[in-house]
Amino acid sequence: MEPEKINHPYLTAIKRTDLSVPTRHLLQHNLLKGKILDYGCGFGYDTDELKNRGFDIQGYDYYYRPDYPEGKFDTIICNYVLNVLEPYAQAEVMMNVSNLLKPNGTAYYAVRRDLTEEGFRLHAIHKQYTYQCNVKLPYKSLVANKSFELYQYNHFNKMERREGETCPFCRLSRKVEIICETATCVAFYDGYPVSPGHALIIPKRHVASYFDLTNHEREAMNVMLQYVRQKVDERYHPDGYNVGINIGEYAGQSVFHCHMHLIPRYKGDVPNPKGGVRGVIPKKQKY
């Protein structure tokens, strides 16, 4: 009987005897700085070798080094991880990496460029399925060849601003705290919060209406909503939430770049919370 097609990405981990090519590139160009995280380190050769050379580095791998990292990091490397994950899992990795990165930190994603086949394949040795795909990221490419490509990621609000840009979300304040980011969306704490932990989720593409987003953008925002709720839960421990999107001037939209509000609610924050979002028209809140 053929094995069920469940992805087993840990089977792609390689037992190295030398630093991986992307890590060597970062080392040679003096890009490994401060407190470093090797995210998806596999068996951890790069982590251990860099530690032996005096770097302040920690390795994390869901399968082989499962102690999830605490705190924030100046540099994060993520080598050959995204290529072996399905899209939903890629998004989770990118959200985790951006969440673990310090405000002025830098992350590096290395992806393979030598894949000739995409999709599920039966591992020749373990006889279980692994998944592989080509990955393109909208970040600065430091090096690209037939073997691999290395991208540099910095938080959305630390990127170089386009001249003449006036949208407050496209030129997001450098002071806001980024919660997480993917190639498509970014989440951050509201600068004028309704309640502690009030967060916004926006598409990176400048589009006014939620109804004008692509299906991929809408799905990406919903995936991010679940992640952000988890992070707000961990920090603020609210008793409930309101989730809302204002669409159009007469629905209260004042910034015409689509944004989703995640508003934590707390016991006693209003005398009578019944009706929730119906309160956008106060006389209709009670029913």
PDB file of C-alpha atoms in Angstrom:
ATOM      1  CA  MET A   1       0.000   0.000   0.000  1.00  0.00           C
ATOM      2  CA  GLU A   2       1.275   3.457  -0.911  1.00  0.00           C
ATOM      3  CA  PRO A   3       2.032   5.696   2.145  1.00  0.00           C
ATOM      4  CA  GLU A   4      -0.467   8.456   2.847  1.00  0.00           C
ATOM      5  CA  LYS A   5       0.616  11.830   1.460  1.00  0.00           C
ATOM      6  CA  ILE A   6       1.352  13.595   4.729  1.00  0.00           C
ATOM      7  CA  ASN A   7       4.346  15.897   4.662  1.00  0.00           C
ATOM      8  CA  HIS A   8       7.344  14.831   6.739  1.00  0.00           C
ATOM      9  CA  PRO A   9       9.724  17.791   6.217  1.00  0.00           C
ATOM     10  CA  TYR A  10      12.104  16.673   8.979  1.00  0.00           C
ATOM     11  CA  LEU A  11      13.270  13.881   6.675  1.00  0.00           C
ATOM     12  CA  THR A  12      15.042  16.495   4.526  1.00  0.00           C
ATOM     13  CA  ALA A  13      17.451  17.476   7.315  1.00  0.00           C
ATOM     14  CA  ILE A  14      21.087  16.842   6.395  1.00  0.00           C
ATOM     15  CA  LYS A  15      23.848  15.767   8.780  1.00  0.00           C
ATOM     16  CA  ARG A  16      26.477  18.316   7.790  1.00  0.00           C
ATOM     17  CA  THR A  17      30.209  18.274   8.303  1.00  0.00           C
ATOM     18  CA  ASP A  18      30.724  21.895   7.209  1.00  0.00           C
ATOM     19  CA  LEU A  19      28.790  25.154   7.398  1.00  0.00           C
ATOM     20  CA  SER A  20      25.936  25.483   4.916  1.00  0.00           C
ATOM     21  CA  VAL A  21      26.624  27.756   1.944  1.00  0.00           C
ATOM     22  CA  PRO A  22      24.168  30.503   3.030  1.00  0.00           C
ATOM     23  CA  THR A  23      25.641  30.598   6.527  1.00  0.00           C
ATOM     24  CA  ARG A  24      29.179  30.793   5.099  1.00  0.00           C
ATOM     25  CA  HIS A  25      28.061  33.752   2.959  1.00  0.00           C
ATOM     26  CA  LEU A  26      26.658  35.557   6.012  1.00  0.00           C
ATOM     27  CA  LEU A  27      29.805  34.815   7.998  1.00  0.00           C
ATOM     28  CA  GLN A  28      32.134  36.020   5.233  1.00  0.00           C
ATOM     29  CA  HIS A  29      30.196  39.280   4.886  1.00  0.00           C
ATOM     30  CA  ASN A  30      30.056  39.963   8.644  1.00  0.00           C
ATOM     31  CA  LEU A  31      26.237  39.746   8.744  1.00  0.00           C
ATOM     32  CA  LEU A  32      25.942  37.494  11.798  1.00  0.00           C
ATOM     33  CA  LYS A  33      25.531  40.045  14.571  1.00  0.00           C
ATOM     34  CA  GLY A  34      24.386  40.161  18.178  1.00  0.00           C
ATOM     35  CA  LYS A  35      22.041  37.538  19.536  1.00  0.00           C
ATOM     36  CA  ILE A  36      21.443  35.011  16.740  1.00  0.00           C
ATOM     37  CA  LEU A  37      18.728  32.415  16.127  1.00  0.00           C
ATOM     38  CA  ASP A  38      19.090  29.551  13.655  1.00  0.00           C
ATOM     39  CA  TYR A  39      15.398  28.877  12.931  1.00  0.00           C
ATOM     40  CA  GLY A  40      14.754  25.426  11.490  1.00  0.00           C
ATOM     41  CA  CYS A  41      18.308  24.346  12.282  1.00  0.00           C
ATOM     42  CA  GLY A  42      17.729  20.645  11.606  1.00  0.00           C
ATOM     43  CA  PHE A  43      20.412  18.582  13.371  1.00  0.00           C
ATOM     44  CA  GLY A  44      22.106  21.861  14.268  1.00  0.00           C
ATOM     45  CA  TYR A  45      25.587  21.716  12.747  1.00  0.00           C
ATOM     46  CA  ASP A  46      25.589  25.411  11.773  1.00  0.00           C
ATOM     47  CA  THR A  47      24.367  26.370  15.252  1.00  0.00           C
ATOM     48  CA  ASP A  48      26.981  24.331  17.082  1.00  0.00           C
ATOM     49  CA  GLU A  49      29.851  25.341  14.802  1.00  0.00           C
ATOM     50  CA  LEU A  50      29.062  29.054  15.127  1.00  0.00           C
ATOM     51  CA  LYS A  51      28.738  28.681  18.891  1.00  0.00           C
ATOM     52  CA  ASN A  52      32.177  27.035  18.954  1.00  0.00           C
ATOM     53  CA  ARG A  53      33.505  30.057  17.082  1.00  0.00           C
ATOM     54  CA  GLY A  54      32.218  32.374  19.807  1.00  0.00           C
ATOM     55  CA  PHE A  55      28.875  33.522  18.413  1.00  0.00           C
ATOM     56  CA  ASP A  56      25.887  34.029  20.713  1.00  0.00           C
ATOM     57  CA  ILE A  57      23.565  31.657  18.871  1.00  0.00           C
ATOM     58  CA  GLN A  58      20.623  29.399  19.629  1.00  0.00           C
ATOM     59  CA  GLY A  59      19.136  26.742  17.373  1.00  0.00           C
ATOM     60  CA  TYR A  60      15.470  25.866  17.063  1.00  0.00           C
ATOM     61  CA  ASP A  61      13.929  23.040  15.077  1.00  0.00           C
ATOM     62  CA  TYR A  62      10.400  21.714  15.510  1.00  0.00           C
ATOM     63  CA  TYR A  63      11.630  18.110  15.321  1.00  0.00           C
ATOM     64  CA  TYR A  64      15.266  18.018  16.438  1.00  0.00           C
ATOM     65  CA  ARG A  65      15.634  20.958  18.860  1.00  0.00           C
ATOM     66  CA  PRO A  66      12.063  21.652  19.986  1.00  0.00           C
ATOM     67  CA  ASP A  67      12.623  24.131  22.846  1.00  0.00           C
ATOM     68  CA  TYR A  68      10.934  27.217  21.426  1.00  0.00           C
ATOM     69  CA  PRO A  69      13.159  30.310  21.683  1.00  0.00           C
ATOM     70  CA  GLU A  70      12.392  33.034  24.186  1.00  0.00           C
ATOM     71  CA  GLY A  71      13.024  36.736  23.775  1.00  0.00           C
ATOM     72  CA  LYS A  72      14.002  38.643  20.646  1.00  0.00           C
ATOM     73  CA  PHE A  73      16.981  38.257  18.333  1.00  0.00           C
ATOM     74  CA  ASP A  74      19.266  40.640  16.416  1.00  0.00           C
ATOM     75  CA  THR A  75      19.858  38.153  13.586  1.00  0.00           C
ATOM     76  CA  ILE A  76      17.771  35.190  12.478  1.00  0.00           C
ATOM     77  CA  ILE A  77      18.830  32.707   9.812  1.00  0.00           C
ATOM     78  CA  CYS A  78      16.315  30.376   8.195  1.00  0.00           C
ATOM     79  CA  ASN A  79      18.082  28.093   5.729  1.00  0.00           C
ATOM     80  CA  TYR A  80      16.238  25.795   3.323  1.00  0.00           C
ATOM     81  CA  VAL A  81      13.108  25.621   5.473  1.00  0.00           C
ATOM     82  CA  LEU A  82      10.441  27.242   3.308  1.00  0.00           C
ATOM     83  CA  ASN A  83      11.088  24.957   0.326  1.00  0.00           C
ATOM     84  CA  VAL A  84       9.886  21.861   2.202  1.00  0.00           C
ATOM     85  CA  LEU A  85       6.712  23.370   3.636  1.00  0.00           C
ATOM     86  CA  GLU A  86       3.227  23.757   2.241  1.00  0.00           C
ATOM     87  CA  PRO A  87       1.960  27.373   1.981  1.00  0.00           C
ATOM     88  CA  TYR A  88       0.113  27.481   5.333  1.00  0.00           C
ATOM     89  CA  ALA A  89       3.240  26.230   7.113  1.00  0.00           C
ATOM     90  CA  GLN A  90       5.450  28.712   5.243  1.00  0.00           C
ATOM     91  CA  ALA A  91       3.239  31.517   6.563  1.00  0.00           C
ATOM     92  CA  GLU A  92       3.582  30.211  10.119  1.00  0.00           C
ATOM     93  CA  VAL A  93       7.382  30.160   9.859  1.00  0.00           C
ATOM     94  CA  MET A  94       7.479  33.715   8.496  1.00  0.00           C
ATOM     95  CA  MET A  95       5.158  34.951  11.244  1.00  0.00           C
ATOM     96  CA  ASN A  96       7.311  33.283  13.899  1.00  0.00           C
ATOM     97  CA  VAL A  97      10.547  34.670  12.485  1.00  0.00           C
ATOM     98  CA  SER A  98       9.183  38.217  12.276  1.00  0.00           C
ATOM     99  CA  ASN A  99       7.725  37.925  15.791  1.00  0.00           C
ATOM    100  CA  LEU A 100      11.080  36.789  17.212  1.00  0.00           C
ATOM    101  CA  LEU A 101      13.086  39.508  15.458  1.00  0.00           C
ATOM    102  CA  LYS A 102      14.082  42.675  17.308  1.00  0.00           C
ATOM    103  CA  PRO A 103      12.679  45.941  15.878  1.00  0.00           C
ATOM    104  CA  ASN A 104      16.008  46.772  14.209  1.00  0.00           C
ATOM    105  CA  GLY A 105      17.052  43.182  13.593  1.00  0.00           C
ATOM    106  CA  THR A 106      17.610  41.377  10.310  1.00  0.00           C
ATOM    107  CA  ALA A 107      16.513  37.927   9.187  1.00  0.00           C
ATOM    108  CA  TYR A 108      17.904  35.924   6.274  1.00  0.00           C
ATOM    109  CA  TYR A 109      15.936  33.335   4.326  1.00  0.00           C
ATOM    110  CA  ALA A 110      17.809  30.883   2.113  1.00  0.00           C
ATOM    111  CA  VAL A 111      15.771  28.943  -0.435  1.00  0.00           C
ATOM    112  CA  ARG A 112      16.826  26.311  -2.936  1.00  0.00           C
ATOM    113  CA  ARG A 113      17.005  27.125  -6.629  1.00  0.00           C
ATOM    114  CA  ASP A 114      17.911  23.642  -7.882  1.00  0.00           C
ATOM    115  CA  LEU A 115      14.469  22.027  -7.593  1.00  0.00           C
ATOM    116  CA  THR A 116      13.329  20.404 -10.824  1.00  0.00           C
ATOM    117  CA  GLU A 117      10.134  18.912  -9.436  1.00  0.00           C
ATOM    118  CA  GLU A 118       7.494  20.368  -7.104  1.00  0.00           C
ATOM    119  CA  GLY A 119       4.943  18.665  -4.890  1.00  0.00           C
ATOM    120  CA  PHE A 120       5.019  15.485  -2.840  1.00  0.00           C
ATOM    121  CA  ARG A 121       7.791  12.962  -3.367  1.00  0.00           C
ATOM    122  CA  LEU A 122       8.452   9.625  -1.722  1.00  0.00           C
ATOM    123  CA  HIS A 123      11.661   9.724   0.294  1.00  0.00           C
ATOM    124  CA  ALA A 124      14.051   7.177  -1.211  1.00  0.00           C
ATOM    125  CA  ILE A 125      15.279   5.914   2.169  1.00  0.00           C
ATOM    126  CA  HIS A 126      12.443   6.458   4.631  1.00  0.00           C
ATOM    127  CA  LYS A 127       9.608   5.662   2.201  1.00  0.00           C
ATOM    128  CA  GLN A 128       7.509   8.531   3.562  1.00  0.00           C
ATOM    129  CA  TYR A 129       6.318  11.599   1.731  1.00  0.00           C
ATOM    130  CA  THR A 130       8.028  14.949   1.826  1.00  0.00           C
ATOM    131  CA  TYR A 131       6.938  18.104   0.039  1.00  0.00           C
ATOM    132  CA  GLN A 132       9.083  20.529  -1.905  1.00  0.00           C
ATOM    133  CA  CYS A 133       8.355  23.707  -3.827  1.00  0.00           C
ATOM    134  CA  ASN A 134      10.042  26.757  -5.268  1.00  0.00           C
ATOM    135  CA  VAL A 135       9.740  29.926  -3.181  1.00  0.00           C
ATOM    136  CA  LYS A 136       9.971  33.554  -4.263  1.00  0.00           C
ATOM    137  CA  LEU A 137       9.988  36.286  -1.618  1.00  0.00           C
ATOM    138  CA  PRO A 138       9.414  40.049  -2.023  1.00  0.00           C
ATOM    139  CA  TYR A 139      12.565  40.903  -0.083  1.00  0.00           C
ATOM    140  CA  LYS A 140      16.035  42.086  -1.012  1.00  0.00           C
ATOM    141  CA  SER A 141      18.034  39.323  -2.711  1.00  0.00           C
ATOM    142  CA  LEU A 142      21.652  39.226  -1.542  1.00  0.00           C
ATOM    143  CA  VAL A 143      22.838  36.399  -3.765  1.00  0.00           C
ATOM    144  CA  ALA A 144      21.134  34.149  -6.301  1.00  0.00           C
ATOM    145  CA  ASN A 145      22.520  31.337  -8.431  1.00  0.00           C
ATOM    146  CA  LYS A 146      21.462  27.945  -9.751  1.00  0.00           C
ATOM    147  CA  SER A 147      21.841  26.416  -6.301  1.00  0.00           C
ATOM    148  CA  PHE A 148      20.216  28.833  -3.872  1.00  0.00           C
ATOM    149  CA  GLU A 149      18.966  32.359  -3.232  1.00  0.00           C
ATOM    150  CA  LEU A 150      19.486  34.347  -0.046  1.00  0.00           C
ATOM    151  CA  TYR A 151      16.986  37.031   0.974  1.00  0.00           C
ATOM    152  CA  GLN A 152      17.306  39.792   3.570  1.00  0.00           C
ATOM    153  CA  TYR A 153      14.225  40.624   5.640  1.00  0.00           C
ATOM    154  CA  ASN A 154      13.664  43.648   7.862  1.00  0.00           C
ATOM    155  CA  HIS A 155      10.412  44.668   9.497  1.00  0.00           C
ATOM    156  CA  PHE A 156       7.928  46.342   7.162  1.00  0.00           C
ATOM    157  CA  ASN A 157       8.148  49.676   8.973  1.00  0.00           C
ATOM    158  CA  LYS A 158      11.945  49.708   8.780  1.00  0.00           C
ATOM    159  CA  MET A 159      12.050  49.428   4.993  1.00  0.00           C
ATOM    160  CA  GLU A 160      13.087  52.354   2.795  1.00  0.00           C
ATOM    161  CA  ARG A 161      10.138  54.667   2.123  1.00  0.00           C
ATOM    162  CA  ARG A 162       8.926  55.459  -1.361  1.00  0.00           C
ATOM    163  CA  GLU A 163       9.320  59.145  -2.128  1.00  0.00           C
ATOM    164  CA  GLY A 164       6.012  60.994  -1.978  1.00  0.00           C
ATOM    165  CA  GLU A 165       4.180  58.166  -0.168  1.00  0.00           C
ATOM    166  CA  THR A 166       1.368  59.600   1.966  1.00  0.00           C
ATOM    167  CA  CYS A 167      -0.599  56.532   3.091  1.00  0.00           C
ATOM    168  CA  PRO A 168       0.090  56.131   6.842  1.00  0.00           C
ATOM    169  CA  PHE A 169       0.043  52.341   6.514  1.00  0.00           C
ATOM    170  CA  CYS A 170       2.273  52.152   3.438  1.00  0.00           C
ATOM    171  CA  ARG A 171       4.736  54.342   5.353  1.00  0.00           C
ATOM    172  CA  LEU A 172       3.998  52.743   8.704  1.00  0.00           C
ATOM    173  CA  SER A 173       5.503  54.551  11.674  1.00  0.00           C
ATOM    174  CA  ARG A 174       8.879  53.207  12.704  1.00  0.00           C
ATOM    175  CA  LYS A 175       7.703  53.439  16.313  1.00  0.00           C
ATOM    176  CA  VAL A 176       4.898  50.882  16.103  1.00  0.00           C
ATOM    177  CA  GLU A 177       5.540  47.367  17.344  1.00  0.00           C
ATOM    178  CA  ILE A 178       5.318  44.765  14.609  1.00  0.00           C
ATOM    179  CA  ILE A 179       3.626  41.588  15.825  1.00  0.00           C
ATOM    180  CA  CYS A 180       4.238  39.435  12.763  1.00  0.00           C
ATOM    181  CA  GLU A 181       4.606  39.534   9.009  1.00  0.00           C
ATOM    182  CA  THR A 182       4.321  37.363   5.936  1.00  0.00           C
ATOM    183  CA  ALA A 183       5.079  38.113   2.298  1.00  0.00           C
ATOM    184  CA  THR A 184       1.517  39.455   1.924  1.00  0.00           C
ATOM    185  CA  CYS A 185       0.397  40.969   5.256  1.00  0.00           C
ATOM    186  CA  VAL A 186       1.678  42.613   8.404  1.00  0.00           C
ATOM    187  CA  ALA A 187       0.202  42.990  11.896  1.00  0.00           C
ATOM    188  CA  PHE A 188       1.077  45.609  14.499  1.00  0.00           C
ATOM    189  CA  TYR A 189      -0.244  47.187  17.669  1.00  0.00           C
ATOM    190  CA  ASP A 190      -2.488  50.188  17.058  1.00  0.00           C
ATOM    191  CA  GLY A 191      -0.893  53.534  17.895  1.00  0.00           C
ATOM    192  CA  TYR A 192      -4.236  54.765  19.290  1.00  0.00           C
ATOM    193  CA  PRO A 193      -5.623  51.633  20.949  1.00  0.00           C
ATOM    194  CA  VAL A 194      -9.244  51.255  21.968  1.00  0.00           C
ATOM    195  CA  SER A 195      -8.060  48.790  24.621  1.00  0.00           C
ATOM    196  CA  PRO A 196      -4.755  47.224  25.696  1.00  0.00           C
ATOM    197  CA  GLY A 197      -3.553  44.893  22.944  1.00  0.00           C
ATOM    198  CA  HIS A 198      -5.609  46.465  20.141  1.00  0.00           C
ATOM    199  CA  ALA A 199      -3.974  45.208  16.944  1.00  0.00           C
ATOM    200  CA  LEU A 200      -4.305  45.921  13.233  1.00  0.00           C
ATOM    201  CA  ILE A 201      -3.755  43.548  10.326  1.00  0.00           C
ATOM    202  CA  ILE A 202      -3.161  45.045   6.887  1.00  0.00           C
ATOM    203  CA  PRO A 203      -2.293  43.813   3.417  1.00  0.00           C
ATOM    204  CA  LYS A 204       1.029  45.197   2.222  1.00  0.00           C
ATOM    205  CA  ARG A 205      -0.518  46.068  -1.116  1.00  0.00           C
ATOM    206  CA  HIS A 206      -2.255  49.429  -1.037  1.00  0.00           C
ATOM    207  CA  VAL A 207      -5.941  48.686  -1.533  1.00  0.00           C
ATOM    208  CA  ALA A 208      -8.810  50.546   0.113  1.00  0.00           C
ATOM    209  CA  SER A 209     -11.586  47.987   0.420  1.00  0.00           C
ATOM    210  CA  TYR A 210     -11.572  44.520   1.916  1.00  0.00           C
ATOM    211  CA  PHE A 211     -13.818  43.497  -0.961  1.00  0.00           C
ATOM    212  CA  ASP A 212     -11.105  44.449  -3.459  1.00  0.00           C
ATOM    213  CA  LEU A 213      -8.473  42.147  -1.958  1.00  0.00           C
ATOM    214  CA  THR A 214      -7.419  39.029  -3.790  1.00  0.00           C
ATOM    215  CA  ASN A 215      -8.563  35.700  -2.392  1.00  0.00           C
ATOM    216  CA  HIS A 216      -4.983  35.049  -1.315  1.00  0.00           C
ATOM    217  CA  GLU A 217      -4.787  38.349   0.582  1.00  0.00           C
ATOM    218  CA  ARG A 218      -8.075  37.714   2.390  1.00  0.00           C
ATOM    219  CA  GLU A 219      -6.975  34.227   3.368  1.00  0.00           C
ATOM    220  CA  ALA A 220      -3.582  35.526   4.493  1.00  0.00           C
ATOM    221  CA  MET A 221      -5.271  38.101   6.746  1.00  0.00           C
ATOM    222  CA  ASN A 222      -7.478  35.433   8.311  1.00  0.00           C
ATOM    223  CA  VAL A 223      -4.493  33.153   8.950  1.00  0.00           C
ATOM    224  CA  MET A 224      -2.669  36.095  10.535  1.00  0.00           C
ATOM    225  CA  LEU A 225      -5.715  36.937  12.670  1.00  0.00           C
ATOM    226  CA  GLN A 226      -5.446  33.560  14.398  1.00  0.00           C
ATOM    227  CA  TYR A 227      -1.748  34.069  15.060  1.00  0.00           C
ATOM    228  CA  VAL A 228      -2.165  37.618  16.375  1.00  0.00           C
ATOM    229  CA  ARG A 229      -4.988  36.550  18.671  1.00  0.00           C
ATOM    230  CA  GLN A 230      -2.636  33.972  20.190  1.00  0.00           C
ATOM    231  CA  LYS A 231       0.071  36.587  20.801  1.00  0.00           C
ATOM    232  CA  VAL A 232      -2.395  39.066  22.310  1.00  0.00           C
ATOM    233  CA  ASP A 233      -3.762  36.297  24.535  1.00  0.00           C
ATOM    234  CA  GLU A 234      -0.262  35.528  25.801  1.00  0.00           C
ATOM    235  CA  ARG A 235       0.532  39.150  26.673  1.00  0.00           C
ATOM    236  CA  TYR A 236      -2.798  40.713  27.704  1.00  0.00           C
ATOM    237  CA  HIS A 237      -5.140  37.840  28.676  1.00  0.00           C
ATOM    238  CA  PRO A 238      -8.377  39.524  27.539  1.00  0.00           C
ATOM    239  CA  ASP A 239     -11.853  38.155  28.262  1.00  0.00           C
ATOM    240  CA  GLY A 240     -13.114  38.465  24.695  1.00  0.00           C
ATOM    241  CA  TYR A 241     -12.591  40.119  21.317  1.00  0.00           C
ATOM    242  CA  ASN A 242     -14.275  42.253  18.702  1.00  0.00           C
ATOM    243  CA  VAL A 243     -13.061  41.782  15.132  1.00  0.00           C
ATOM    244  CA  GLY A 244     -14.024  44.405  12.565  1.00  0.00           C
ATOM    245  CA  ILE A 245     -13.269  46.067   9.249  1.00  0.00           C
ATOM    246  CA  ASN A 246     -14.573  49.499   8.272  1.00  0.00           C
ATOM    247  CA  ILE A 247     -15.304  49.694   4.539  1.00  0.00           C
ATOM    248  CA  GLY A 248     -16.114  53.113   3.115  1.00  0.00           C
ATOM    249  CA  GLU A 249     -16.441  56.594   4.566  1.00  0.00           C
ATOM    250  CA  TYR A 250     -20.002  56.078   5.775  1.00  0.00           C
ATOM    251  CA  ALA A 251     -19.010  52.923   7.622  1.00  0.00           C
ATOM    252  CA  GLY A 252     -16.371  54.891   9.511  1.00  0.00           C
ATOM    253  CA  GLN A 253     -13.271  54.174   7.424  1.00  0.00           C
ATOM    254  CA  SER A 254     -10.807  57.047   7.785  1.00  0.00           C
ATOM    255  CA  VAL A 255      -7.595  55.460   6.473  1.00  0.00           C
ATOM    256  CA  PHE A 256      -8.267  54.159   2.984  1.00  0.00           C
ATOM    257  CA  HIS A 257      -5.886  51.253   3.172  1.00  0.00           C
ATOM    258  CA  CYS A 258      -7.753  48.105   4.179  1.00  0.00           C
ATOM    259  CA  HIS A 259      -7.188  47.153   7.817  1.00  0.00           C
ATOM    260  CA  MET A 260      -8.705  44.622  10.189  1.00  0.00           C
ATOM    261  CA  HIS A 261      -9.115  45.504  13.868  1.00  0.00           C
ATOM    262  CA  LEU A 262      -8.598  42.915  16.596  1.00  0.00           C
ATOM    263  CA  ILE A 263      -9.885  44.632  19.735  1.00  0.00           C
ATOM    264  CA  PRO A 264      -9.441  42.823  23.054  1.00  0.00           C
ATOM    265  CA  ARG A 265     -12.334  43.172  25.467  1.00  0.00           C
ATOM    266  CA  TYR A 266     -12.167  43.018  29.245  1.00  0.00           C
ATOM    267  CA  LYS A 267     -14.736  42.321  31.897  1.00  0.00           C
ATOM    268  CA  GLY A 268     -16.207  45.642  33.018  1.00  0.00           C
ATOM    269  CA  ASP A 269     -14.713  47.739  30.194  1.00  0.00           C
ATOM    270  CA  VAL A 270     -18.262  48.932  29.375  1.00  0.00           C
ATOM    271  CA  PRO A 271     -21.365  48.766  31.596  1.00  0.00           C
ATOM    272  CA  ASN A 272     -23.242  46.420  29.232  1.00  0.00           C
ATOM    273  CA  PRO A 273     -21.366  44.718  26.388  1.00  0.00           C
ATOM    274  CA  LYS A 274     -24.442  42.970  24.972  1.00  0.00           C
ATOM    275  CA  GLY A 275     -24.784  43.535  21.236  1.00  0.00           C
ATOM    276  CA  GLY A 276     -21.056  43.935  20.606  1.00  0.00           C
ATOM    277  CA  VAL A 277     -20.425  45.209  17.099  1.00  0.00           C
ATOM    278  CA  ARG A 278     -24.095  46.139  16.740  1.00  0.00           C
ATOM    279  CA  GLY A 279     -23.042  49.179  18.758  1.00  0.00           C
ATOM    280  CA  VAL A 280     -21.712  50.845  15.595  1.00  0.00           C
ATOM    281  CA  ILE A 281     -25.254  52.250  15.551  1.00  0.00           C
ATOM    282  CA  PRO A 282     -25.757  52.875  19.281  1.00  0.00           C
ATOM    283  CA  LYS A 283     -29.547  52.691  19.340  1.00  0.00           C
ATOM    284  CA  LYS A 284     -29.388  49.250  17.676  1.00  0.00           C
ATOM    285  CA  GLN A 285     -26.943  47.708  20.155  1.00  0.00           C
ATOM    286  CA  LYS A 286     -29.631  46.385  22.494  1.00  0.00           C
ATOM    287  CA  TYR A 287     -32.030  43.801  21.190  1.00  0.00           C
TER     288      TYR A 287
END
